[in-house]
Coordinates of C-alpha atoms in Angstrom, one line a residue:
M1 CA -48.2 -2.8 14.6
P2 CA -46.2 -5.4 12.7
I3 CA -44.8 -2.7 10.4
L4 CA -43.4 -0.8 13.4
F5 CA -41.7 -4.0 14.7
F6 CA -40.0 -4.5 11.3
I7 CA -38.6 -0.9 11.2
I8 CA -37.2 -1.3 14.7
K9 CA -35.7 -4.7 13.9
Q10 CA -34.1 -3.3 10.7
K11 CA -32.5 -0.4 12.6
I12 CA -31.0 -2.6 15.2
N13 CA -29.4 -4.9 12.6
N14 CA -27.9 -2.0 10.6
M15 CA -24.3 -2.2 11.9
A16 CA -21.3 -0.2 10.8
C17 CA -19.9 -3.3 9.0
D18 CA -22.9 -3.8 6.8
I19 CA -22.2 -3.3 3.1
S20 CA -24.1 -0.5 1.3
L21 CA -23.2 -0.8 -2.4
G22 CA -23.1 -3.4 -5.1
R23 CA -20.7 -3.6 -8.1
L24 CA -21.2 -3.9 -11.8
E25 CA -18.8 -6.0 -13.9
P26 CA -16.1 -3.4 -15.0
C27 CA -14.6 -3.0 -18.5
K28 CA -11.5 -5.0 -19.4
D29 CA -9.2 -1.9 -19.5
S30 CA -7.1 -2.6 -16.4
L31 CA -3.4 -3.6 -16.4
G32 CA -1.4 -5.7 -13.9
G33 CA 2.0 -5.0 -12.5
L34 CA 3.8 -2.1 -10.8
K35 CA 5.4 0.9 -12.4
A36 CA 7.3 2.2 -9.3
I37 CA 7.6 2.1 -5.5
Y38 CA 8.2 5.1 -3.3
L39 CA 9.9 4.5 0.0
I40 CA 9.2 6.6 3.1
N41 CA 11.4 6.4 6.2
Y42 CA 9.0 5.2 8.9
D43 CA 6.9 8.0 10.4
S44 CA 4.7 7.0 13.3
G45 CA 2.6 10.2 12.7
L46 CA 2.0 9.6 9.0
Y47 CA -1.6 8.4 9.6
A48 CA -2.5 11.5 11.6
N49 CA -0.8 13.7 8.9
C50 CA -3.3 12.4 6.3
T51 CA -6.6 13.9 5.3
F52 CA -9.0 11.1 4.1
T53 CA -12.0 11.6 1.8
S54 CA -14.0 8.4 1.3
E55 CA -10.9 6.4 2.5
E56 CA -8.6 8.0 -0.1
I57 CA -5.7 10.1 1.1
T58 CA -6.4 13.6 -0.5
A59 CA -4.1 15.9 1.4
L60 CA -1.3 16.0 4.0
T61 CA -0.9 18.5 6.8
T62 CA 2.9 18.6 6.3
P63 CA 4.9 17.4 3.3
V64 CA 6.4 13.9 3.3
T65 CA 9.6 13.0 1.5
C66 CA 9.6 9.7 -0.4
Y67 CA 12.3 8.0 -2.6
K68 CA 11.2 6.7 -6.0
Y69 CA 12.5 3.3 -7.4
E70 CA 11.4 2.6 -10.9
L71 CA 10.4 -1.0 -11.7
K72 CA 10.1 -3.1 -14.9
G73 CA 9.0 -6.7 -15.3
A74 CA 7.2 -8.9 -12.8
N75 CA 6.6 -6.8 -9.7
S76 CA 3.5 -7.1 -7.5
F77 CA 1.6 -6.0 -4.4
D78 CA -1.1 -8.2 -3.0
E79 CA -3.2 -8.1 0.1
A80 CA -4.9 -10.9 2.0
N81 CA -7.6 -10.4 4.6
E82 CA -7.0 -12.6 7.6
I83 CA -10.0 -13.1 9.9
S84 CA -10.8 -15.0 13.1
R85 CA -14.5 -15.3 14.1
E86 CA -13.3 -16.9 17.4
N87 CA -11.2 -13.9 18.3
G88 CA -13.3 -11.3 16.5
T89 CA -10.3 -10.0 14.5
S90 CA -9.9 -8.9 10.9
F91 CA -6.7 -7.5 9.4
W92 CA -4.8 -7.2 6.1
T93 CA -1.4 -8.7 5.2
G94 CA 0.2 -6.9 2.3
T95 CA 3.0 -8.5 0.4
G96 CA 5.1 -6.7 -2.2
T97 CA 7.7 -8.4 -4.4
F98 CA 10.0 -6.0 -6.2
V99 CA 12.9 -6.6 -8.5
L100 CA 15.7 -4.1 -9.0
K101 CA 18.1 -4.8 -11.8
K102 CA 21.9 -4.4 -11.7
Q103 CA 23.8 -4.5 -8.4
D104 CA 25.8 -1.4 -7.4
L105 CA 27.3 0.0 -4.2
A106 CA 25.0 2.9 -3.7
T107 CA 21.8 0.8 -4.1
Q108 CA 23.3 -1.9 -1.8
K109 CA 23.9 0.7 0.9
E110 CA 20.3 2.0 0.7
L111 CA 18.8 -1.5 0.7
K112 CA 20.8 -2.5 3.7
L113 CA 19.3 0.4 5.6
L114 CA 15.8 -0.5 4.2
S115 CA 16.1 -4.0 5.7
Y116 CA 17.0 -2.4 9.1
G117 CA 14.0 -0.1 9.1
R118 CA 10.3 -0.5 8.6
P119 CA 9.4 2.0 5.9
Q120 CA 6.0 2.9 4.6
I121 CA 5.7 2.1 0.9
I122 CA 3.7 3.7 -1.9
V123 CA 3.0 1.4 -4.8
E124 CA 2.2 2.9 -8.2
D125 CA 0.5 0.5 -10.7
Y126 CA 0.1 0.8 -14.5
N127 CA -3.4 2.1 -14.1
G128 CA -2.2 5.3 -12.4
N129 CA -3.2 4.2 -8.9
F130 CA -1.1 5.0 -5.9
R131 CA -1.6 3.0 -2.6
L132 CA 0.1 3.4 0.7
A133 CA 1.2 0.2 2.5
G134 CA 2.2 0.1 6.2
I135 CA 0.6 3.4 7.0
K136 CA 0.5 2.7 10.8
N137 CA 2.9 -0.2 11.3
G138 CA 5.4 0.2 8.5
C139 CA 6.6 -2.7 6.3
E140 CA 9.2 -5.3 7.0
C141 CA 11.6 -5.6 4.0
A142 CA 13.8 -8.7 3.2
V143 CA 16.4 -8.0 0.6
N144 CA 18.1 -10.8 -1.4
T145 CA 20.9 -10.4 -4.0
A146 CA 21.0 -12.4 -7.2
S147 CA 24.2 -12.6 -9.3
G148 CA 22.7 -15.0 -11.9
A149 CA 24.3 -18.1 -13.2
A150 CA 23.8 -17.6 -17.0
M151 CA 24.4 -14.5 -19.1
G152 CA 20.7 -13.7 -19.3
D153 CA 19.9 -14.2 -15.6
L154 CA 19.1 -11.4 -13.1
N155 CA 22.0 -9.5 -11.6
G156 CA 20.2 -7.4 -9.0
Y157 CA 18.0 -7.4 -5.9
N158 CA 14.8 -9.1 -4.9
I159 CA 12.8 -7.2 -2.2
T160 CA 9.9 -8.8 -0.3
A161 CA 8.0 -6.2 1.7
T162 CA 5.3 -7.3 4.2
S163 CA 2.8 -5.2 6.1
Q164 CA 0.0 -5.9 8.6
E165 CA -2.7 -3.3 9.1
G166 CA -6.2 -3.0 10.3
E167 CA -7.3 -1.7 6.8
M168 CA -6.4 -2.3 3.2
A169 CA -3.6 0.0 1.8
H170 CA -5.2 3.4 1.2
F171 CA -5.5 4.9 -2.2
I172 CA -3.7 8.2 -2.7
D173 CA -5.1 11.1 -4.8
G174 CA -2.5 11.3 -7.7
D175 CA -2.6 15.1 -7.4
I176 CA -0.7 15.0 -4.1
M177 CA 2.1 12.9 -5.5
D178 CA 5.3 14.9 -6.3
D179 CA 3.6 18.0 -4.9
A180 CA 5.3 20.4 -2.5
A181 CA 2.4 20.2 -0.1
G182 CA 2.0 16.4 -0.4
F183 CA 4.4 13.5 -1.1
V184 CA 7.7 15.1 -2.2
V185 CA 9.4 12.6 -4.6
T186 CA 13.2 12.3 -4.7
E187 CA 14.3 10.4 -7.8
G188 CA 17.5 8.5 -8.2
V189 CA 20.3 9.4 -10.5

């Protein structure tokens, strides 16, 4: 009889938020930093357009156009989990900091529009990973210009993008990047 009680108790305590897997220490073959960002004009139906396999976006029901911005130097995307036991809430705040070198009229026009909208942003890191920030709510983007004071200072743009979502930024299968049936990439000139 005590064994039956244990089985029932274990089943009751097995909630959807219980973890089910451990993690070994990985090899030291990872790189920090971002290689590029891909900006998507906000699409409220983007989440519904995605096919998920184990929380990774593996297909889209209709293609999505995105605009690639190459990055060099110190660029990052970080996420912080914010929780409240009192309110029973848990969400993720993503913050991306991106530096675009050299000011020009065409980029300035695009970045002004970026600050007015709330795009979804794909970040590509140096490990070949693609992640989608702002999938449901979009990202708020603040753009600052920098002229530099000394000859070697930055003349360009600093972008800070912030997202708040119920989940971490989803990984994207690299096979659907720059694919006619997936994320269609438009590159700059």
